[in-house]
Short mmCIF file of C-alpha atoms in Angstrom, two decimals:
data_model
loop_
_atom_site.label_atom_id
_atom_site.label_comp_id
_atom_site.label_asym_id
_atom_site.label_seq_id
_atom_site.Cartn_x
_atom_site.Cartn_y
_atom_site.Cartn_z
CA UNK Z 1 -11.18 26.71 15.93
CA UNK Z 2 -10.64 25.30 19.51
CA UNK Z 3 -12.22 21.93 20.98
CA UNK Z 4 -12.38 21.79 24.95
CA UNK Z 5 -13.62 19.36 27.38
CA UNK Z 6 -13.89 19.08 30.37
CA UNK Z 7 -12.76 15.43 32.40
CA UNK Z 8 -12.35 14.72 36.10
CA UNK Z 9 -12.29 18.29 37.22
CA UNK Z 10 -9.58 19.16 34.49
CA UNK Z 11 -10.53 20.77 31.50
CA UNK Z 12 -8.72 19.94 27.90
CA UNK Z 13 -8.38 22.07 25.16
CA UNK Z 14 -7.40 21.12 21.15
CA UNK Z 15 -6.14 24.39 19.39
CA UNK Z 16 -7.56 23.17 16.12
CA UNK Z 17 -8.56 20.27 13.96
CA UNK Z 18 -4.68 19.74 13.61
CA UNK Z 19 -3.85 19.61 17.43
CA UNK Z 20 -7.32 17.59 17.89
CA UNK Z 21 -6.33 14.73 15.03
CA UNK Z 22 -2.78 14.77 16.43
CA UNK Z 23 -3.85 14.04 20.30
CA UNK Z 24 -6.71 11.57 19.15
CA UNK Z 25 -3.77 9.24 17.42
CA UNK Z 26 -2.54 6.37 18.97
CA UNK Z 27 0.92 6.36 20.25
CA UNK Z 28 3.73 6.25 17.60
CA UNK Z 29 6.81 8.29 17.79
CA UNK Z 30 6.49 9.94 14.20
CA UNK Z 31 4.43 12.16 16.53
CA UNK Z 32 6.11 12.38 19.58
CA UNK Z 33 9.03 13.51 17.43
CA UNK Z 34 7.26 16.45 16.18
CA UNK Z 35 6.19 16.91 19.12
CA UNK Z 36 2.49 16.97 18.72
CA UNK Z 37 1.13 13.68 20.71
CA UNK Z 38 -0.72 13.69 23.40
CA UNK Z 39 0.90 14.15 26.53
CA UNK Z 40 -0.26 11.21 28.72
CA UNK Z 41 -3.40 8.83 27.95
CA UNK Z 42 -5.97 10.24 29.51
CA UNK Z 43 -5.26 13.37 26.95
CA UNK Z 44 -5.56 10.89 24.06
CA UNK Z 45 -8.51 8.79 25.18
CA UNK Z 46 -10.32 12.79 25.50
CA UNK Z 47 -9.11 13.95 22.49
CA UNK Z 48 -11.09 10.54 20.47
CA UNK Z 49 -14.28 11.47 22.95
CA UNK Z 50 -14.05 14.67 21.47
CA UNK Z 51 -13.12 13.75 17.97
CA UNK Z 52 -15.92 10.82 17.78
CA UNK Z 53 -18.32 13.84 18.62
CA UNK Z 54 -17.36 16.09 15.73
CA UNK Z 55 -19.49 16.41 12.75
CA UNK Z 56 -17.90 15.17 9.23
CA UNK Z 57 -19.27 18.63 7.81
CA UNK Z 58 -16.92 20.15 10.33
CA UNK Z 59 -13.89 18.19 8.42
CA UNK Z 60 -15.09 19.41 5.20
CA UNK Z 61 -14.91 23.37 6.65
CA UNK Z 62 -11.81 23.63 8.02
CA UNK Z 63 -9.05 22.44 5.36
CA UNK Z 64 -5.62 21.03 7.42
CA UNK Z 65 -3.59 22.84 4.72
CA UNK Z 66 -5.05 25.89 2.60
CA UNK Z 67 -5.61 24.40 -0.84
CA UNK Z 68 -4.46 27.90 -2.08
CA UNK Z 69 -1.14 26.98 -0.16
CA UNK Z 70 -1.20 22.76 -0.99
CA UNK Z 71 -2.11 21.27 -4.72
CA UNK Z 72 -2.87 17.98 -2.36
CA UNK Z 73 -5.40 19.90 -0.30
CA UNK Z 74 -6.68 21.33 -4.04
CA UNK Z 75 -6.84 17.95 -5.09
CA UNK Z 76 -9.17 16.49 -1.87
CA UNK Z 77 -11.06 19.65 -2.27
CA UNK Z 78 -11.99 19.62 -6.08
CA UNK Z 79 -12.57 15.30 -6.26
CA UNK Z 80 -14.92 15.38 -3.53
CA UNK Z 81 -18.10 14.29 -4.78
CA UNK Z 82 -21.12 15.90 -2.35
CA UNK Z 83 -23.78 13.74 -4.11
CA UNK Z 84 -21.56 10.61 -2.73
CA UNK Z 85 -21.32 12.28 0.52
CA UNK Z 86 -25.23 13.16 0.87
CA UNK Z 87 -25.84 9.74 2.98
CA UNK Z 88 -23.71 10.43 5.54
CA UNK Z 89 -23.33 14.05 6.05
CA UNK Z 90 -25.58 13.97 8.62
CA UNK Z 91 -23.18 11.82 10.99
CA UNK Z 92 -20.47 12.37 13.69
CA UNK Z 93 -17.33 10.54 13.31
CA UNK Z 94 -18.26 8.16 15.59
CA UNK Z 95 -21.67 8.16 13.51
CA UNK Z 96 -19.48 7.02 10.98
CA UNK Z 97 -17.62 4.52 12.68
CA UNK Z 98 -21.12 3.02 13.71
CA UNK Z 99 -22.67 3.17 10.07
CA UNK Z 100 -19.23 1.37 8.76
CA UNK Z 101 -19.70 -1.42 11.29
CA UNK Z 102 -23.49 -1.98 11.43
CA UNK Z 103 -24.79 -5.50 9.93
CA UNK Z 104 -27.27 -3.51 8.44
CA UNK Z 105 -24.19 -1.60 5.99
CA UNK Z 106 -23.73 -3.53 2.86
CA UNK Z 107 -20.42 -3.55 0.96
CA UNK Z 108 -22.13 -1.83 -1.80
CA UNK Z 109 -23.20 1.35 0.48
CA UNK Z 110 -19.75 1.29 1.84
CA UNK Z 111 -18.68 1.38 -1.64
CA UNK Z 112 -21.32 4.28 -2.97
CA UNK Z 113 -19.84 6.65 -0.57
CA UNK Z 114 -16.35 6.20 -0.91
CA UNK Z 115 -15.88 9.43 -3.28
CA UNK Z 116 -18.05 11.01 -0.60
CA UNK Z 117 -15.39 10.49 2.16
CA UNK Z 118 -11.78 12.90 2.28
CA UNK Z 119 -8.82 11.46 3.71
CA UNK Z 120 -9.13 13.52 6.67
CA UNK Z 121 -12.19 11.66 7.47
CA UNK Z 122 -10.88 7.99 6.55
CA UNK Z 123 -7.85 9.16 9.28
CA UNK Z 124 -10.59 10.37 12.17
CA UNK Z 125 -12.85 7.46 11.52
CA UNK Z 126 -9.28 5.16 11.75
CA UNK Z 127 -8.32 6.83 15.00
CA UNK Z 128 -11.32 6.05 17.35
CA UNK Z 129 -11.72 2.54 15.95
CA UNK Z 130 -9.93 -0.87 17.75
CA UNK Z 131 -7.61 -2.42 15.43
CA UNK Z 132 -11.06 -5.64 15.27
CA UNK Z 133 -12.42 -2.35 14.07
CA UNK Z 134 -9.94 -1.47 11.22
CA UNK Z 135 -9.80 -5.51 10.03
CA UNK Z 136 -13.78 -5.89 10.04
CA UNK Z 137 -14.64 -3.17 7.69
CA UNK Z 138 -11.68 -3.07 5.51
CA UNK Z 139 -12.61 -6.76 4.99
CA UNK Z 140 -15.97 -5.45 3.51
CA UNK Z 141 -14.46 -3.08 1.34
CA UNK Z 142 -13.38 -4.95 -2.21
CA UNK Z 143 -11.31 -3.20 -4.47
CA UNK Z 144 -10.54 -5.01 -8.26
CA UNK Z 145 -7.77 -3.35 -10.34
CA UNK Z 146 -6.88 -5.20 -13.72
CA UNK Z 147 -3.47 -5.03 -15.90
CA UNK Z 148 -2.41 -8.32 -17.23
CA UNK Z 149 -4.57 -10.29 -14.48
CA UNK Z 150 -7.29 -9.81 -11.65
CA UNK Z 151 -5.92 -8.53 -8.44
CA UNK Z 152 -7.97 -7.88 -5.22
CA UNK Z 153 -11.11 -10.62 -6.10
CA UNK Z 154 -12.58 -11.76 -2.93
CA UNK Z 155 -10.90 -14.95 -1.33
CA UNK Z 156 -7.66 -14.02 -2.97
CA UNK Z 157 -4.03 -12.14 -1.94
CA UNK Z 158 -1.33 -11.55 -4.41
CA UNK Z 159 2.32 -11.11 -3.95
CA UNK Z 160 4.80 -8.46 -5.23
CA UNK Z 161 7.79 -10.53 -6.21
CA UNK Z 162 10.49 -8.83 -5.29
CA UNK Z 163 14.17 -10.18 -6.67
CA UNK Z 164 16.58 -6.98 -5.39
CA UNK Z 165 20.43 -7.60 -5.78
CA UNK Z 166 22.81 -5.10 -4.41
CA UNK Z 167 24.52 -5.07 -7.66
CA UNK Z 168 21.67 -5.70 -10.33
CA UNK Z 169 23.02 -8.56 -11.05
CA UNK Z 170 20.92 -10.66 -13.90
CA UNK Z 171 21.71 -14.04 -12.83
CA UNK Z 172 21.13 -13.18 -9.31
CA UNK Z 173 17.92 -11.12 -10.11
CA UNK Z 174 16.34 -14.61 -12.33
CA UNK Z 175 17.81 -16.87 -9.45
CA UNK Z 176 15.40 -14.96 -7.27
CA UNK Z 177 12.86 -14.46 -9.76
CA UNK Z 178 12.49 -18.51 -10.46
CA UNK Z 179 12.84 -19.22 -6.82
CA UNK Z 180 9.94 -16.75 -6.08
CA UNK Z 181 7.48 -18.63 -8.98
CA UNK Z 182 8.04 -21.68 -7.87
CA UNK Z 183 6.78 -20.76 -4.53
CA UNK Z 184 3.54 -19.16 -6.32
CA UNK Z 185 4.55 -15.43 -5.79
CA UNK Z 186 4.50 -12.48 -8.24
CA UNK Z 187 0.88 -12.09 -9.51
CA UNK Z 188 0.76 -8.54 -7.97
CA UNK Z 189 4.03 -7.70 -10.16
CA UNK Z 190 7.33 -8.65 -10.13
CA UNK Z 191 9.15 -5.58 -9.11
CA UNK Z 192 12.69 -4.60 -8.78
CA UNK Z 193 13.79 -1.76 -6.60
CA UNK Z 194 16.93 -0.86 -8.72
CA UNK Z 195 20.63 -1.01 -6.71
CA UNK Z 196 20.82 2.48 -9.28
CA UNK Z 197 18.95 4.45 -10.98
CA UNK Z 198 20.62 5.28 -14.17
CA UNK Z 199 18.98 4.86 -17.42
CA UNK Z 200 21.09 1.89 -19.01
CA UNK Z 201 20.71 0.14 -15.43
CA UNK Z 202 17.03 0.42 -15.43
CA UNK Z 203 16.38 -0.50 -19.02
CA UNK Z 204 18.22 -3.31 -18.65
CA UNK Z 205 16.24 -4.41 -15.86
CA UNK Z 206 13.41 -3.82 -17.77
CA UNK Z 207 14.39 -5.95 -20.52
CA UNK Z 208 15.23 -8.70 -18.36
CA UNK Z 209 12.08 -9.19 -16.38
CA UNK Z 210 9.66 -8.03 -20.21
CA UNK Z 211 11.83 -11.01 -22.00
CA UNK Z 212 10.74 -13.85 -18.90
CA UNK Z 213 7.54 -12.82 -18.47
CA UNK Z 214 6.81 -12.74 -22.55
CA UNK Z 215 8.77 -15.85 -23.26
CA UNK Z 216 7.10 -18.16 -20.70
CA UNK Z 217 3.48 -16.18 -21.15
CA UNK Z 218 3.35 -15.52 -17.36
CA UNK Z 219 -0.13 -13.43 -16.53
CA UNK Z 220 1.36 -10.59 -14.71
CA UNK Z 221 3.24 -7.37 -14.39
CA UNK Z 222 6.63 -5.77 -14.22
CA UNK Z 223 7.88 -2.68 -12.73
CA UNK Z 224 11.38 -1.42 -12.03
CA UNK Z 225 11.23 1.32 -9.15
CA UNK Z 226 12.94 3.77 -10.76
CA UNK Z 227 12.26 7.82 -10.25
CA UNK Z 228 9.03 8.93 -12.70
CA UNK Z 229 11.16 10.97 -14.52
CA UNK Z 230 13.95 7.79 -14.93
CA UNK Z 231 10.86 5.64 -15.95
CA UNK Z 232 9.40 8.41 -18.35
CA UNK Z 233 12.39 9.16 -20.33
CA UNK Z 234 12.89 5.47 -20.75
CA UNK Z 235 9.45 5.07 -22.37
CA UNK Z 236 10.20 8.11 -24.44
CA UNK Z 237 12.95 5.54 -25.80
CA UNK Z 238 10.70 2.81 -26.29
CA UNK Z 239 11.64 0.61 -23.18
CA UNK Z 240 9.29 -1.90 -22.09
CA UNK Z 241 7.76 -0.23 -19.42
CA UNK Z 242 4.12 -2.15 -17.66
CA UNK Z 243 3.68 -0.29 -14.70
CA UNK Z 244 4.75 2.85 -13.48
CA UNK Z 245 6.52 3.27 -10.16
CA UNK Z 246 6.42 6.38 -7.62
CA UNK Z 247 6.73 7.29 -4.00
CA UNK Z 248 4.06 9.69 -2.76
CA UNK Z 249 3.29 11.73 0.23
CA UNK Z 250 0.55 13.63 1.87
CA UNK Z 251 1.22 16.98 1.44
CA UNK Z 252 2.94 19.08 -2.15
CA UNK Z 253 6.17 19.98 -0.28
CA UNK Z 254 6.52 16.63 0.69
CA UNK Z 255 6.27 15.30 -2.74
CA UNK Z 256 8.07 18.36 -3.83
CA UNK Z 257 11.39 16.61 -1.64
CA UNK Z 258 10.46 13.44 -3.83
CA UNK Z 259 11.06 15.62 -6.82
CA UNK Z 260 7.34 14.82 -8.17
CA UNK Z 261 4.08 16.80 -8.40
CA UNK Z 262 0.79 15.86 -9.86
CA UNK Z 263 1.08 17.10 -13.16
CA UNK Z 264 4.22 14.93 -13.72
CA UNK Z 265 2.55 11.80 -12.49
CA UNK Z 266 -0.27 12.65 -15.18
CA UNK Z 267 2.08 12.83 -17.69
CA UNK Z 268 3.45 9.51 -16.37
CA UNK Z 269 0.22 7.83 -16.83
CA UNK Z 270 -0.31 9.17 -19.66
CA UNK Z 271 2.58 8.08 -21.59
CA UNK Z 272 2.01 4.79 -20.18
CA UNK Z 273 -1.12 4.25 -21.59
CA UNK Z 274 0.36 5.09 -24.87
CA UNK Z 275 2.31 2.15 -24.56
CA UNK Z 276 -0.93 0.05 -24.61
CA UNK Z 277 0.64 -2.65 -22.75
CA UNK Z 278 -2.14 -4.08 -20.50
CA UNK Z 279 -4.60 -6.96 -22.31
CA UNK Z 280 -6.96 -6.95 -19.24
CA UNK Z 281 -7.12 -3.61 -17.66
CA UNK Z 282 -5.56 0.41 -17.59
CA UNK Z 283 -4.66 0.22 -14.20
CA UNK Z 284 -1.09 0.80 -14.88
CA UNK Z 285 0.32 2.73 -11.70
CA UNK Z 286 2.47 1.48 -8.69
CA UNK Z 287 2.87 3.77 -5.70
CA UNK Z 288 4.55 3.43 -2.32
CA UNK Z 289 3.85 5.44 0.63
CA UNK Z 290 4.69 4.99 4.49
CA UNK Z 291 4.09 6.98 7.62
CA UNK Z 292 6.65 9.59 8.61
CA UNK Z 293 7.96 10.22 5.18
CA UNK Z 294 6.70 13.97 5.28
CA UNK Z 295 7.76 14.50 8.47
CA UNK Z 296 11.34 13.36 7.10
CA UNK Z 297 11.60 15.83 4.57
CA UNK Z 298 9.86 18.54 7.81
CA UNK Z 299 7.04 18.70 5.19
CA UNK Z 300 4.22 17.77 7.53
CA UNK Z 301 3.05 21.09 8.34
CA UNK Z 302 1.91 20.11 12.20
CA UNK Z 303 -0.41 17.33 10.85
CA UNK Z 304 0.32 13.91 12.60
CA UNK Z 305 1.56 10.87 10.40
CA UNK Z 306 -1.36 8.85 10.15
CA UNK Z 307 -3.43 11.96 8.62
CA UNK Z 308 -0.68 13.06 6.29
CA UNK Z 309 -0.49 9.54 5.13
CA UNK Z 310 -4.29 9.12 4.43
CA UNK Z 311 -3.94 12.42 2.38
CA UNK Z 312 -1.25 10.52 0.39
CA UNK Z 313 -4.19 7.75 -0.82
CA UNK Z 314 -5.78 11.21 -2.40
CA UNK Z 315 -3.32 11.35 -4.41
CA UNK Z 316 -3.13 7.94 -5.34
CA UNK Z 317 -6.74 7.60 -5.98
CA UNK Z 318 -6.48 10.13 -8.66
CA UNK Z 319 -4.63 8.13 -11.14
CA UNK Z 320 -6.45 4.95 -11.03
CA UNK Z 321 -3.26 2.40 -10.03
CA UNK Z 322 -3.00 -1.11 -10.25
CA UNK Z 323 -1.34 -1.33 -6.57
CA UNK Z 324 -1.36 1.07 -3.80
CA UNK Z 325 1.70 -0.20 -0.80
CA UNK Z 326 2.15 1.38 2.44
CA UNK Z 327 6.18 0.57 3.14
CA UNK Z 328 4.68 0.03 6.81
CA UNK Z 329 8.29 -0.27 9.15
CA UNK Z 330 10.57 0.80 6.60
CA UNK Z 331 11.31 4.29 8.32
CA UNK Z 332 12.39 3.14 11.30
CA UNK Z 333 11.86 3.39 14.74
CA UNK Z 334 11.98 7.55 14.95
CA UNK Z 335 8.73 6.79 13.45
CA UNK Z 336 6.95 3.82 14.31
CA UNK Z 337 9.11 2.29 17.28
CA UNK Z 338 7.95 -1.16 17.73
CA UNK Z 339 6.14 -4.17 16.54
CA UNK Z 340 2.92 -2.75 18.44
CA UNK Z 341 3.18 0.50 16.53
CA UNK Z 342 4.23 -1.28 13.44
CA UNK Z 343 1.25 -3.28 13.85
CA UNK Z 344 -1.34 -0.34 14.58
CA UNK Z 345 -0.16 1.96 11.27
CA UNK Z 346 -0.43 -1.14 9.23
CA UNK Z 347 -4.15 -1.92 9.81
CA UNK Z 348 -4.76 1.64 10.01
CA UNK Z 349 -2.97 2.22 6.54
CA UNK Z 350 -4.84 -0.72 4.94
CA UNK Z 351 -8.04 0.73 6.53
CA UNK Z 352 -7.92 3.93 4.97
CA UNK Z 353 -6.78 2.84 1.66
CA UNK Z 354 -9.40 -0.07 1.26
CA UNK Z 355 -12.28 2.59 2.90
CA UNK Z 356 -10.86 5.29 0.09
CA UNK Z 357 -11.17 2.70 -3.11
CA UNK Z 358 -7.52 1.56 -3.43
CA UNK Z 359 -6.19 -1.66 -4.12
CA UNK Z 360 -3.97 -1.36 -0.83
CA UNK Z 361 -1.08 -3.89 -0.12
CA UNK Z 362 1.33 -3.41 2.59
CA UNK Z 363 5.18 -4.58 3.27
CA UNK Z 364 5.01 -6.20 6.31
CA UNK Z 365 8.50 -4.81 7.41
CA UNK Z 366 10.57 -3.22 10.16
CA UNK Z 367 14.34 -2.30 10.26
CA UNK Z 368 16.90 -4.33 12.37
CA UNK Z 369 17.24 -1.33 15.11
CA UNK Z 370 13.36 -1.29 15.71
CA UNK Z 371 12.07 -2.85 18.70
CA UNK Z 372 10.22 -5.39 16.68
CA UNK Z 373 10.65 -9.11 14.94
CA UNK Z 374 9.53 -11.50 13.02
CA UNK Z 375 6.74 -12.79 15.00
CA UNK Z 376 5.68 -9.03 15.08
CA UNK Z 377 5.48 -9.52 11.19
CA UNK Z 378 3.56 -12.58 11.29
CA UNK Z 379 1.19 -10.81 13.53
CA UNK Z 380 0.54 -8.68 10.96
CA UNK Z 381 0.20 -10.18 7.79
CA UNK Z 382 -2.13 -12.95 9.63
CA UNK Z 383 -3.95 -9.76 10.28
CA UNK Z 384 -4.23 -8.04 6.93
CA UNK Z 385 -5.28 -11.28 5.30
CA UNK Z 386 -8.06 -11.26 7.60
CA UNK Z 387 -8.91 -7.93 6.38
CA UNK Z 388 -8.59 -8.17 2.58
CA UNK Z 389 -5.08 -7.06 2.28
CA UNK Z 390 -4.88 -6.87 -1.49
CA UNK Z 391 -0.73 -7.97 -1.81
CA UNK Z 392 2.23 -8.46 0.30
CA UNK Z 393 5.85 -8.92 -0.88
CA UNK Z 394 7.54 -11.94 -1.50
CA UNK Z 395 11.18 -11.88 -0.95
CA UNK Z 396 13.71 -14.46 -0.65
CA UNK Z 397 14.01 -15.37 3.47
CA UNK Z 398 12.14 -12.47 3.92
CA UNK Z 399 15.84 -10.52 4.01
CA UNK Z 400 15.87 -7.78 1.44
CA UNK Z 401 19.95 -7.99 0.84
CA UNK Z 402 19.90 -5.00 -1.16
CA UNK Z 403 17.56 -2.70 1.06
CA UNK Z 404 18.63 -4.37 4.05
CA UNK Z 405 15.58 -4.10 5.93
CA UNK Z 406 13.16 -7.46 7.06
CA UNK Z 407 9.97 -8.20 5.43
CA UNK Z 408 8.11 -11.30 4.35
CA UNK Z 409 9.05 -14.39 2.21
CA UNK Z 410 8.03 -16.76 -0.56
CA UNK Z 411 7.08 -18.77 2.10
CA UNK Z 412 4.23 -16.76 4.14
CA UNK Z 413 1.93 -16.58 0.89
CA UNK Z 414 2.05 -20.18 0.96
CA UNK Z 415 1.16 -20.23 4.80
CA UNK Z 416 -1.64 -17.34 4.41
CA UNK Z 417 -3.39 -19.18 1.41
CA UNK Z 418 -2.83 -22.34 2.97
CA UNK Z 419 -4.46 -21.02 6.74
CA UNK Z 420 -6.87 -18.82 5.14
CA UNK Z 421 -7.96 -20.62 2.59
CA UNK Z 422 -7.10 -17.56 -0.23
CA UNK Z 423 -5.69 -18.32 -3.79
CA UNK Z 424 -3.55 -16.17 -5.86
CA UNK Z 425 -4.59 -13.97 -8.69
CA UNK Z 426 -7.13 -16.35 -11.29
CA UNK Z 427 -5.29 -16.09 -14.34
CA UNK Z 428 -1.78 -16.38 -12.33
CA UNK Z 429 -3.36 -19.14 -10.47
CA UNK Z 430 -4.25 -21.39 -14.02
CA UNK Z 431 -0.89 -20.63 -14.95
CA UNK Z 432 0.85 -21.91 -12.10
CA UNK Z 433 -1.36 -25.23 -12.74
CA UNK Z 434 -0.36 -25.20 -16.49
CA UNK Z 435 3.12 -25.33 -15.50
CA UNK Z 436 3.17 -27.80 -12.56
CA UNK Z 437 4.25 -25.87 -10.05
CA UNK Z 438 0.83 -25.86 -8.45
CA UNK Z 439 -1.24 -29.07 -8.06
CA UNK Z 440 -4.77 -27.69 -8.96
CA UNK Z 441 -5.89 -27.68 -5.15
CA UNK Z 442 -3.93 -24.33 -4.14
CA UNK Z 443 -0.89 -26.61 -3.13
CA UNK Z 444 2.58 -26.82 -4.12
CA UNK Z 445 3.08 -29.80 -6.70
CA UNK Z 446 4.95 -32.86 -5.59
CA UNK Z 447 5.25 -33.77 -9.17
CA UNK Z 448 9.00 -32.20 -9.55
CA UNK Z 449 9.62 -33.62 -12.77
CA UNK Z 450 6.57 -32.73 -14.69
CA UNK Z 451 8.28 -31.95 -18.13
CA UNK Z 452 7.10 -28.74 -18.57
CA UNK Z 453 7.99 -27.48 -15.47
CA UNK Z 454 11.70 -28.73 -15.87
CA UNK Z 455 11.70 -27.10 -19.02
CA UNK Z 456 10.68 -23.56 -17.49
CA UNK Z 457 13.52 -24.08 -14.94
CA UNK Z 458 16.33 -25.19 -17.39
CA UNK Z 459 15.23 -22.12 -19.59
CA UNK Z 460 14.89 -19.70 -16.67
CA UNK Z 461 18.78 -20.35 -15.75
CA UNK Z 462 19.62 -21.12 -19.09
CA UNK Z 463 20.84 -24.78 -18.71
CA UNK Z 464 20.36 -27.26 -21.48
#
């Protein structure tokens, strides 16, 4: 279908829904690289105008990638709940925006239509929203998940303690784990990106984290972010796997480039369920995504980066994950050129994920060759925390020495909790208070000589 609009004596034509969505997207280098971005701000504004008047039902009627050619499209079509869609089925994209922002629309109302909204609908409405709109709506989309603690409760923000090491040295990793815990980090997960994906190396890291968590009775979960096939084999061998990790994307072809498909993810989830390692809930998958990944694999099929990203959330939603994380600036300036584009993408991803019912976190990050700096990241993480972000990263000094990118530090979670009155996951917060790390008032304890804290430090460092 073609979409046309006359403006100031000029006729604008958009050849199909893919083109309309792409040209309505706020400027980003990924879409320019793909040759699908609007040629001017005027064309972008006209595309957003046309998109705002588009009935939501047209987004159902015109699949962006034919379901017979793409299993993600089939998943989206087959999982769409028409009963949940009914209350908003008469709306346009612009009407959906107004409904989401209306004072009369409750959090329960938004939650009730969650499975009636497709990723394409979420992406479309995001394109016509200001940053404050994305924040306001996301804040009203509470999503709670559980494994050994409770993630995503209102008034809380969690962290992934990320103790990466360039050689996977156990002492270096243990030191980073200790450092992070002493700053109140790690309630979302203690998660390592392994320097090498060998079975033996990943197994050693799993045992290291399992020993730390069990010995000190820390109410959290561990994850070694190996490929899902590596994790599957280690579960068969009886390794202590808490969360199953995998990077995912919004098209079948992009997922194939990661070496995965939906059947493999289902097999991994079933294997993890059989481990029976949780205490509070069965949310045991951890997914990471990022705008531009499908384009990197030449598997975007003409879709813009933000719409592809939203489609990845359909994959995540099918497996009831504990955590989903958009690694927003990690791929580089070829996809998100500067701080402004990174901030916008982070808010879009968080909004779309929460609207679709995902426990959405964000790796607030950038690479050293991007036109961005830590002040941009301070802005984004503060905006995300206001928007109700589920979790951020915690890394020593905010500098990942293994993956060579800049992200958020252990101190950043303390900042967000102090200035916004946020707290860690409740079970983890209780542990921090019992250990003497926190003082019972959501702040670091000044009692550095607490006997229990000293014992904890000595045991973790191997000192007597």
